Coordinates of C-alpha atoms in Angstrom, one line a residue:
M1 CA 151.9 105.5 236.4
V2 CA 149.9 107.5 233.8
N3 CA 149.6 111.4 234.4
D4 CA 148.1 114.5 232.3
G5 CA 151.6 115.4 230.8
G6 CA 151.2 113.5 227.9
Q7 CA 147.7 114.8 227.1
L8 CA 149.1 118.3 226.5
Y9 CA 151.8 117.1 224.3
T10 CA 148.9 115.7 222.2
M11 CA 146.8 118.7 222.0
E12 CA 150.0 120.7 221.2
G13 CA 150.9 118.4 218.2
V14 CA 147.4 118.2 216.9
A15 CA 147.1 122.1 217.1
A16 CA 150.7 122.4 215.1
G17 CA 149.1 120.0 212.9
L18 CA 146.2 121.8 212.0
I19 CA 148.2 125.2 211.5
M20 CA 150.6 123.5 209.0
L21 CA 147.4 122.3 206.9
L22 CA 145.7 125.6 206.9
T23 CA 149.1 127.3 205.9
A24 CA 149.4 124.8 203.3
Y25 CA 145.7 125.5 202.3
I26 CA 146.3 129.1 201.7
V27 CA 149.4 129.2 199.9
I28 CA 147.7 126.5 197.3
S29 CA 144.6 128.6 197.0
T30 CA 146.1 131.8 196.6
T31 CA 145.8 133.2 192.7
S32 CA 149.0 133.7 190.9
I33 CA 150.4 137.0 191.4
Y34 CA 150.6 139.5 188.2
T35 CA 154.3 140.5 188.0
P36 CA 155.6 143.4 185.9
G37 CA 157.2 141.0 183.8
D38 CA 153.7 139.8 182.4
T39 CA 152.6 143.3 181.6
H40 CA 154.3 143.3 178.3
I41 CA 152.4 140.2 176.7
P42 CA 149.4 142.2 176.0
D43 CA 151.3 144.7 174.5
M44 CA 153.2 141.8 172.3
Q45 CA 149.8 140.3 171.1
L46 CA 148.3 143.5 170.0
E47 CA 151.4 144.6 168.0
Q48 CA 151.5 141.1 166.6
L49 CA 147.7 141.5 165.5
G50 CA 148.5 144.9 163.9
S51 CA 151.3 143.6 162.3
D52 CA 149.4 140.8 160.8
V53 CA 146.5 142.8 159.6
L54 CA 148.7 145.2 157.8
A55 CA 150.4 142.2 156.1
M56 CA 147.3 140.7 155.1
M57 CA 146.0 144.0 153.8
D58 CA 149.4 144.3 151.7
T59 CA 148.9 140.9 150.2
P60 CA 146.5 141.3 146.9
N61 CA 143.2 139.6 146.7
A62 CA 143.9 137.7 143.6
K63 CA 146.4 136.2 141.4
D64 CA 145.7 138.8 138.5
D65 CA 145.5 141.7 140.9
D66 CA 148.2 144.2 140.5
K67 CA 147.5 146.1 143.8
S68 CA 146.5 145.5 147.2
D69 CA 144.0 147.0 149.6
L70 CA 146.8 148.6 151.6
E71 CA 148.1 150.2 148.5
R72 CA 144.7 151.3 147.0
F73 CA 144.0 152.7 150.2
I74 CA 147.3 154.8 150.2
A75 CA 147.3 155.9 146.7
D76 CA 143.6 157.0 146.7
N77 CA 144.1 158.7 149.9
N78 CA 140.9 156.8 151.4
S79 CA 141.6 157.1 155.2
D80 CA 138.0 156.4 156.0
G81 CA 138.1 152.8 154.1
F82 CA 141.8 152.1 155.9
R83 CA 140.5 152.8 159.1
A84 CA 137.5 151.1 158.7
A85 CA 139.1 147.8 157.1
F86 CA 141.7 147.9 159.5
L87 CA 139.4 147.9 162.8
D88 CA 137.2 145.3 161.2
Y89 CA 140.2 142.8 160.5
C90 CA 141.2 143.7 164.0
N91 CA 137.9 142.9 165.6
M92 CA 137.3 139.7 164.4
T93 CA 135.8 138.2 167.5
A94 CA 132.9 136.0 168.2
G95 CA 130.7 138.3 170.3
D96 CA 131.1 141.6 171.3
T97 CA 133.5 144.1 169.4
D98 CA 136.8 144.7 170.7
D99 CA 137.4 148.3 171.9
L100 CA 140.4 149.0 169.7
H101 CA 141.2 152.5 168.6
M102 CA 144.0 153.8 166.0
S103 CA 145.5 156.5 164.1
A104 CA 148.0 156.3 161.0
S105 CA 150.6 158.3 159.3
V106 CA 152.6 158.0 156.0
T107 CA 156.0 158.9 155.8
Y108 CA 157.6 159.3 152.2
R109 CA 160.8 160.7 150.8
S110 CA 160.8 163.7 148.4
G111 CA 164.1 164.6 146.7
D112 CA 166.5 165.1 149.6
S113 CA 164.2 165.4 152.4
V114 CA 161.6 162.9 154.2
G115 CA 158.0 164.1 155.1
E116 CA 155.3 162.5 156.7
Y117 CA 151.3 163.4 157.0
Q118 CA 148.8 162.0 159.1
F119 CA 146.6 159.6 157.2
V120 CA 144.2 158.6 159.9
G121 CA 143.8 161.0 163.0
A122 CA 143.3 159.7 166.4
D123 CA 139.4 159.7 167.5
N124 CA 138.8 161.5 170.8
T125 CA 139.4 158.4 173.4
W126 CA 143.4 159.4 173.0
T127 CA 144.5 160.9 176.3
G128 CA 148.3 160.0 175.9
R129 CA 148.0 157.8 178.8
E130 CA 147.1 154.6 176.7
S131 CA 149.4 152.0 176.2
A132 CA 149.7 152.2 172.4
V133 CA 151.8 150.1 170.2
R134 CA 153.4 150.6 167.1
V135 CA 153.3 149.0 163.9
T136 CA 154.7 149.7 160.7
R137 CA 154.5 148.3 156.8
W138 CA 156.6 149.8 154.0
V139 CA 154.2 149.7 151.0
Q140 CA 155.3 150.1 147.4
L141 CA 153.5 152.5 145.5
S142 CA 153.8 152.4 141.6
E143 CA 152.5 156.1 141.2
R144 CA 151.9 159.4 143.1
P145 CA 149.1 159.2 145.3
A146 CA 146.1 161.5 145.4
V147 CA 146.4 164.8 145.6
L148 CA 147.0 166.0 149.3
P149 CA 146.8 169.6 150.6
G150 CA 150.6 170.6 151.9
V151 CA 152.2 167.3 150.5
S152 CA 154.9 167.2 148.1
I153 CA 155.4 163.3 146.8
E154 CA 157.1 163.0 143.9
N155 CA 155.3 161.3 140.8
R156 CA 157.5 158.3 140.5
S157 CA 157.0 154.7 142.4
Q158 CA 158.4 154.3 145.6
A159 CA 158.3 153.1 148.9
V160 CA 156.2 154.9 151.6
L161 CA 156.3 153.5 155.6
V162 CA 152.6 153.3 157.0
E163 CA 152.9 153.7 160.9
V164 CA 150.0 152.6 162.5
L165 CA 149.5 153.5 166.4
L166 CA 146.8 150.9 168.0
W167 CA 145.8 151.0 171.5
R168 CA 142.8 149.5 173.6
A169 CA 140.5 152.3 175.6

């Protein structure tokens, strides 16, 4: 009383099992999907890096040192030195250099008005479509910075806001 009906059910079961195993393999072996919720993480890391670099530059080098490097760069209007030091501290990598770019501005108060001047200009890689992060730091100046054309900062101790735009090109 054995017939061919049982063999058909066995083949159907084996095929269904193979399909389930193949489906499980495909689901497990797929890579994770980059969701829009994860896109902000590199920007947050870049912002933290820039904030740490500004904080480090605003710390005096020695116990007897009365000014930090950041204060010296602003007071002497040394924008080239600031750019080189900032990007050097940001690019502390083991191997190739990181492709970071920056621009910086200084905001000050003179009397009842607030002014701003471009401290470090953006290079020719800036198109406006880059995902730039903004990093700021208040710097206490003990005296008026070096003479800048068109900038009327009062000759007194004051806090100025250094604002850095940082991006990867």
